[in-house]
XYZ file of C-alpha atoms in Angstrom:
397
model
C -1.380 -1.348 3.415
C -2.236 -0.372 0.512
C -3.485 2.843 -2.624
C -5.274 4.449 -5.785
C -3.822 5.535 -9.079
C -6.491 3.849 -11.172
C -8.466 7.082 -11.027
C -5.610 8.614 -12.990
C -6.844 6.558 -15.921
C -10.269 8.197 -15.967
C -11.494 11.152 -18.000
C -13.195 11.194 -21.372
C -10.006 11.318 -23.450
C -8.227 8.455 -21.711
C -11.284 6.226 -21.351
C -12.090 6.509 -25.044
C -8.580 6.102 -26.435
C -6.337 4.095 -24.130
C -6.435 0.303 -23.955
C -5.978 -0.871 -20.389
C -2.987 -2.987 -19.465
C -4.835 -5.944 -17.996
C -1.938 -7.213 -15.877
C -1.904 -3.947 -13.911
C -5.520 -4.400 -12.836
C -5.008 -8.054 -11.896
C -1.832 -7.568 -9.850
C -3.194 -4.444 -8.178
C -6.392 -6.328 -7.354
C -4.346 -9.155 -5.821
C -2.416 -6.668 -3.688
C -5.630 -5.088 -2.451
C -7.265 -8.400 -1.581
C -4.190 -9.404 0.445
C -4.095 -5.945 2.053
C -7.555 -6.558 3.520
C -6.151 -9.577 5.370
C -3.756 -7.420 7.376
C -6.410 -4.866 8.273
C -8.818 -7.618 9.270
C -6.193 -9.127 11.563
C -5.541 -5.765 13.200
C -9.223 -5.120 13.957
C -10.429 -8.647 14.675
C -7.440 -10.506 16.111
C -4.556 -8.348 17.383
C -1.953 -10.197 19.426
C 0.333 -9.262 22.289
C 3.198 -10.730 20.249
C 4.333 -8.722 17.244
C 3.744 -10.865 14.147
C 7.237 -10.032 12.835
C 8.900 -11.260 16.053
C 10.441 -14.536 14.888
C 11.558 -15.301 18.439
C 7.964 -15.531 19.699
C 5.392 -15.462 16.877
C 4.096 -18.634 15.275
C 4.842 -19.402 11.638
C 1.177 -18.875 10.748
C 1.001 -15.483 12.471
C 4.277 -14.347 10.901
C 3.239 -15.340 7.386
C -0.212 -13.782 7.793
C 1.502 -10.456 8.382
C 4.490 -10.967 6.084
C 2.531 -11.712 2.924
C 0.807 -8.332 3.227
C 4.169 -6.550 2.926
C 3.845 -6.957 -0.832
C 0.774 -4.711 -0.991
C 1.990 -1.156 -0.386
C 5.057 -1.308 -2.693
C 2.995 -2.854 -5.488
C 0.238 -0.311 -4.999
C 2.573 2.707 -5.050
C 4.711 1.388 -7.923
C 1.640 0.805 -10.101
C 0.417 4.274 -9.190
C 3.556 5.618 -10.845
C 2.994 3.459 -13.914
C -0.551 4.820 -14.153
C 0.761 8.391 -14.019
C 2.866 7.691 -17.087
C -0.003 6.055 -18.976
C -2.262 8.971 -18.106
C 0.351 11.460 -19.261
C 0.539 9.931 -22.742
C -3.061 10.928 -23.493
C -3.007 14.484 -22.184
C -2.545 17.619 -24.243
C 0.163 19.115 -22.036
C 2.553 18.214 -19.268
C 1.239 21.173 -17.323
C -2.219 19.604 -17.141
C -0.717 16.400 -15.764
C 1.341 18.352 -13.242
C -1.693 20.275 -12.019
C -3.712 17.092 -11.706
C -0.960 15.360 -9.703
C -0.711 18.361 -7.399
C -4.435 18.541 -6.685
C -4.909 14.790 -6.458
C -1.927 14.435 -4.148
C -3.210 17.101 -1.771
C -6.670 15.510 -1.893
C -5.178 12.152 -0.829
C -3.406 13.817 2.104
C -6.688 15.357 3.267
C -8.490 12.046 2.730
C -5.978 10.214 4.915
C -6.202 12.690 7.777
C -9.937 13.404 7.727
C -11.726 10.293 6.458
C -9.448 7.281 6.837
C -8.381 8.216 10.364
C -12.040 8.495 11.363
C -12.790 5.043 9.934
C -9.805 3.520 11.729
C -10.332 5.034 15.147
C -14.105 5.663 15.302
C -13.134 9.243 16.039
C -9.885 11.155 16.529
C -7.832 9.969 19.470
C -4.822 10.731 17.288
C -3.737 11.015 13.668
C -2.073 8.125 11.866
C -0.084 8.904 8.713
C -0.038 5.847 6.468
C 0.274 4.866 2.828
C -2.309 7.253 1.356
C -0.527 10.141 3.096
C 2.813 9.066 1.607
C 1.282 8.448 -1.811
C -0.346 11.884 -1.767
C 2.884 13.718 -1.036
C 4.652 11.491 -3.549
C 2.249 12.749 -6.213
C 2.912 16.329 -5.172
C 6.651 15.719 -5.635
C 6.082 13.898 -8.918
C 4.113 16.923 -10.178
C 7.493 18.649 -10.328
C 9.624 15.657 -11.309
C 7.696 14.967 -14.514
C 9.296 18.077 -15.995
C 12.665 16.281 -15.891
C 13.768 13.668 -18.440
C 12.128 10.387 -17.499
C 15.462 8.552 -17.470
C 16.800 11.044 -14.932
C 13.686 10.546 -12.761
C 14.296 6.799 -12.775
C 17.993 7.207 -11.982
C 17.239 9.526 -9.057
C 14.629 7.093 -7.717
C 16.988 4.121 -7.908
C 19.839 6.110 -6.377
C 17.719 7.113 -3.404
C 16.323 3.621 -2.846
C 19.806 2.098 -3.006
C 21.588 4.808 -1.027
C 18.997 5.567 1.649
C 20.826 3.543 4.294
C 23.679 6.025 4.185
C 21.315 8.696 5.530
C 20.968 9.248 9.281
C 17.587 9.225 10.949
C 16.488 12.554 12.418
C 15.567 13.047 16.059
C 12.144 14.751 15.713
C 12.440 16.983 18.779
C 11.943 20.364 17.071
C 9.678 21.695 14.358
C 12.459 21.429 11.785
C 13.352 17.972 13.065
C 9.785 16.790 12.645
C 9.739 18.166 9.103
C 12.858 16.248 8.118
C 11.674 13.135 9.932
C 8.435 13.184 7.924
C 10.608 12.833 4.842
C 12.786 9.961 6.054
C 12.685 8.266 9.423
C 11.513 5.300 11.375
C 7.907 5.546 12.627
C 7.716 8.230 15.301
C 5.180 9.994 17.490
C 4.899 13.738 17.931
C 2.205 16.030 19.401
C 0.241 18.118 16.926
C -1.522 19.637 19.949
C -1.236 18.689 23.648
C -4.227 16.341 23.204
C -3.739 15.175 19.619
C -0.694 12.971 18.961
C 0.438 12.081 15.444
C 2.020 8.740 14.548
C 3.993 9.006 11.314
C 4.114 5.368 10.192
C 4.921 6.094 6.536
C 7.508 8.762 5.911
C 7.498 10.243 2.436
C 10.807 10.019 0.613
C 11.300 6.308 -0.084
C 7.653 5.818 -1.050
C 7.921 8.842 -3.350
C 10.957 7.162 -4.932
C 8.917 3.989 -5.537
C 6.189 6.109 -7.180
C 8.786 7.845 -9.363
C 10.332 4.493 -10.301
C 6.943 3.252 -11.482
C 6.567 6.398 -13.572
C 10.030 5.904 -15.076
C 9.354 2.332 -16.221
C 5.876 3.213 -17.498
C 7.004 2.923 -21.173
C 7.558 -0.806 -20.641
C 3.798 -1.223 -20.441
C 3.410 0.191 -23.960
C 5.728 -2.401 -25.470
C 4.390 -5.375 -27.433
C 3.425 -8.239 -25.134
C 6.518 -10.490 -25.529
C 8.997 -7.615 -25.129
C 7.126 -6.286 -22.088
C 7.089 -9.741 -20.549
C 10.827 -10.262 -21.055
C 11.721 -6.864 -19.635
C 9.485 -7.158 -16.558
C 10.614 -10.727 -15.883
C 14.288 -9.792 -16.198
C 13.906 -6.804 -13.866
C 11.969 -8.882 -11.336
C 14.497 -11.717 -11.414
C 17.352 -9.234 -11.065
C 15.747 -7.615 -8.028
C 15.199 -11.007 -6.381
C 18.777 -12.112 -7.092
C 20.072 -8.874 -5.590
C 17.890 -9.469 -2.548
C 19.249 -12.997 -2.112
C 22.888 -11.984 -2.516
C 22.777 -8.987 -0.171
C 20.584 -10.685 2.420
C 22.768 -13.783 2.569
C 25.831 -11.697 3.400
C 24.121 -9.216 5.771
C 26.411 -6.671 4.140
C 24.042 -3.881 3.157
C 20.451 -3.072 2.390
C 18.508 -3.577 5.610
C 19.034 -2.327 9.174
C 17.875 -5.650 10.682
C 20.254 -8.524 9.802
C 18.956 -12.062 9.676
C 20.307 -14.772 11.952
C 19.966 -18.467 12.711
C 17.132 -19.027 15.153
C 17.189 -21.440 18.106
C 13.594 -22.424 17.254
C 14.774 -24.277 14.144
C 15.318 -24.003 10.400
C 11.817 -22.700 9.630
C 12.299 -19.700 11.914
C 15.760 -19.048 10.467
C 14.092 -18.874 7.048
C 11.539 -16.427 8.459
C 14.381 -14.314 9.822
C 15.938 -14.280 6.341
C 12.826 -12.808 4.710
C 11.937 -10.550 7.657
C 13.030 -7.284 6.055
C 12.227 -3.750 7.215
C 9.100 -1.954 5.989
C 9.266 1.302 8.010
C 10.815 2.972 6.087
C 11.010 0.398 3.259
C 14.590 -0.807 3.022
C 16.441 -1.600 -0.196
C 16.018 -5.324 0.462
C 12.342 -4.927 1.348
C 11.762 -3.276 -2.030
C 13.952 -5.756 -3.929
C 11.880 -8.611 -2.529
C 8.413 -7.104 -2.846
C 8.834 -5.290 -6.162
C 10.782 -8.228 -7.557
C 7.790 -10.488 -6.979
C 5.404 -7.810 -8.297
C 7.418 -7.453 -11.530
C 7.426 -11.209 -12.090
C 3.658 -11.316 -11.560
C 3.161 -8.405 -13.966
C 5.174 -10.322 -16.538
C 3.303 -13.596 -16.185
C -0.263 -12.921 -15.042
C -3.199 -11.446 -16.902
C -6.978 -11.597 -16.588
C -7.195 -15.185 -17.820
C -9.626 -17.401 -15.999
C -12.165 -16.605 -13.348
C -9.578 -15.590 -10.718
C -7.926 -13.022 -12.987
C -11.230 -11.410 -13.942
C -12.338 -11.381 -10.304
C -9.142 -9.672 -9.148
C -9.247 -7.143 -11.969
C -12.657 -5.969 -10.722
C -11.002 -4.794 -7.499
C -7.928 -3.488 -9.321
C -9.970 -1.170 -11.534
C -11.507 0.770 -8.612
C -8.769 0.815 -5.962
C -9.697 3.905 -3.955
C -13.367 2.928 -3.829
C -12.300 -0.527 -2.619
C -9.850 0.951 -0.123
C -12.420 3.171 1.571
C -15.195 0.588 1.486
C -13.068 -2.219 2.912
C -12.231 -0.057 5.939
C -15.932 0.663 6.411
C -16.710 -3.063 6.461
C -13.765 -4.170 8.612
C -13.926 -1.346 11.142
C -17.724 -1.121 11.212
C -18.032 -4.886 11.519
C -15.604 -4.874 14.445
C -17.702 -2.164 16.112
C -20.808 -4.377 15.907
C -18.982 -7.575 16.884
C -17.285 -6.131 19.976
C -20.562 -4.555 21.090
C -22.306 -7.918 20.915
C -19.380 -9.924 22.322
C -18.192 -7.633 25.129
C -21.180 -5.434 25.904
C -19.702 -2.269 24.416
C -17.809 -1.273 21.265
C -14.080 -1.794 21.658
C -11.463 -0.802 19.102
C -8.995 -3.666 19.461
C -6.591 -2.079 16.997
C -6.625 1.478 18.390
C -7.516 1.093 22.054
C -6.630 4.121 24.213
C -3.356 3.766 26.165
C -3.858 1.746 29.325
C -7.296 0.505 28.290
C -6.199 -3.113 27.995
C -8.226 -5.737 26.166
C -11.775 -6.691 27.150
C -12.288 -9.726 29.358
C -12.984 -12.780 27.284
C -11.073 -11.623 24.209
C -8.745 -14.173 22.606
C -6.917 -13.704 19.285
C -7.827 -16.170 16.546
C -6.377 -16.495 13.061
C -9.390 -18.616 12.149
C -11.604 -15.619 12.920
C -9.276 -13.366 10.913
C -9.398 -15.503 7.789
C -13.152 -16.073 8.023
C -13.932 -12.349 8.347
C -11.429 -11.532 5.584
C -13.146 -13.933 3.187
C -16.548 -12.426 3.982
C -15.295 -8.847 3.555
C -13.645 -9.547 0.188
C -16.736 -11.368 -1.060
C -19.061 -8.550 0.015
C -16.884 -5.986 -1.761
C -17.174 -7.642 -5.164
C -20.623 -6.407 -6.176
C -20.177 -2.774 -5.079
C -16.821 -2.662 -6.873
C -18.335 -4.155 -10.009
C -21.149 -1.586 -9.907
C -18.743 1.320 -9.430
C -16.498 0.073 -12.232
C -19.508 0.097 -14.553
C -20.543 3.550 -13.331
C -17.079 4.964 -14.094
C -17.166 3.521 -17.592
C -20.514 5.154 -18.314
C -19.929 8.610 -16.808
C -17.361 11.387 -17.164
C -17.903 13.438 -13.999
C -14.736 15.288 -13.014
C -14.816 13.962 -9.454
C -14.450 10.366 -10.642
C -10.747 11.111 -11.144
C -10.445 11.673 -7.388
C -12.280 8.575 -6.105
């Protein structure tokens, strides 16, 4: 799920003086289009079987979920790259630090107040997801940018690689919850007796991915051939590391792969079924490895590249609008189909599913295609609006 650092590249100075790195827009746009598939599935076709359960899920269901794992790491990594590119055109590091602080806190508020409302049609609880983690990552990066960039990159890599040596915290006290929000598996805790909080994305590893993107930002200022070679080499190295560590089950992911009694195809699914919450070393080697290869090889050539770059240039606008369409469409559909609105993704505990509901991947893919198509023209309009105006609030949306 998914993500918005493109707004960091707004402002009169940057818009007038900085050439955009086209590959960033295209790959970010691809990640966001795929992200909408997962959210469509959750609202329009949830299943009793977990999609990642290779012992019970179908290949099609597994892959429909698995391919969306590439979205959040790509989104957060490119957010860090955009921070670096923004920083190069600012008069002082202090201005960048202040902007990261305010933008990060704004994203936290946006996650809790707006995105939760869109997801749940109200507030039966609070879900802390990728925008929450990205927001706090920006707050942390507001301080880290005062360090040498090489040190920031080294710290990020060290945490990503060494995170599995850290114990998970039992969030049973206030202090325990605080530490668990930094690094833990997803967990539930009561904010009030009637308002539970599900922390799906804890902060530290995602903040490290953001910092890593910032640290490699200079690569995107290199001449095209040098940038391509460096990104391709880093991507290939990450994928080779993934293959070597995953094959041995030695280190890098808390869930080892195994041969499956359902056959070779499901054994292969087990091999690539790496842990997202929190993102393991192997999860990030796989997803960021692919993202780096795509950044090295794909630009806005052809109709597909230009189409994707339209979404990639206005990521937060896309992110909010796609939830409006998916969630609002599900509200209308369930009202017509079942006689009342029913939130299939966030049904109250014990509510069950409405009579007559059956999951359908065909429905998921059809609605996904319609949503992505409908988003094109609003995103194109907003992209044009941002290019023609310099309002301060454009940097926050």
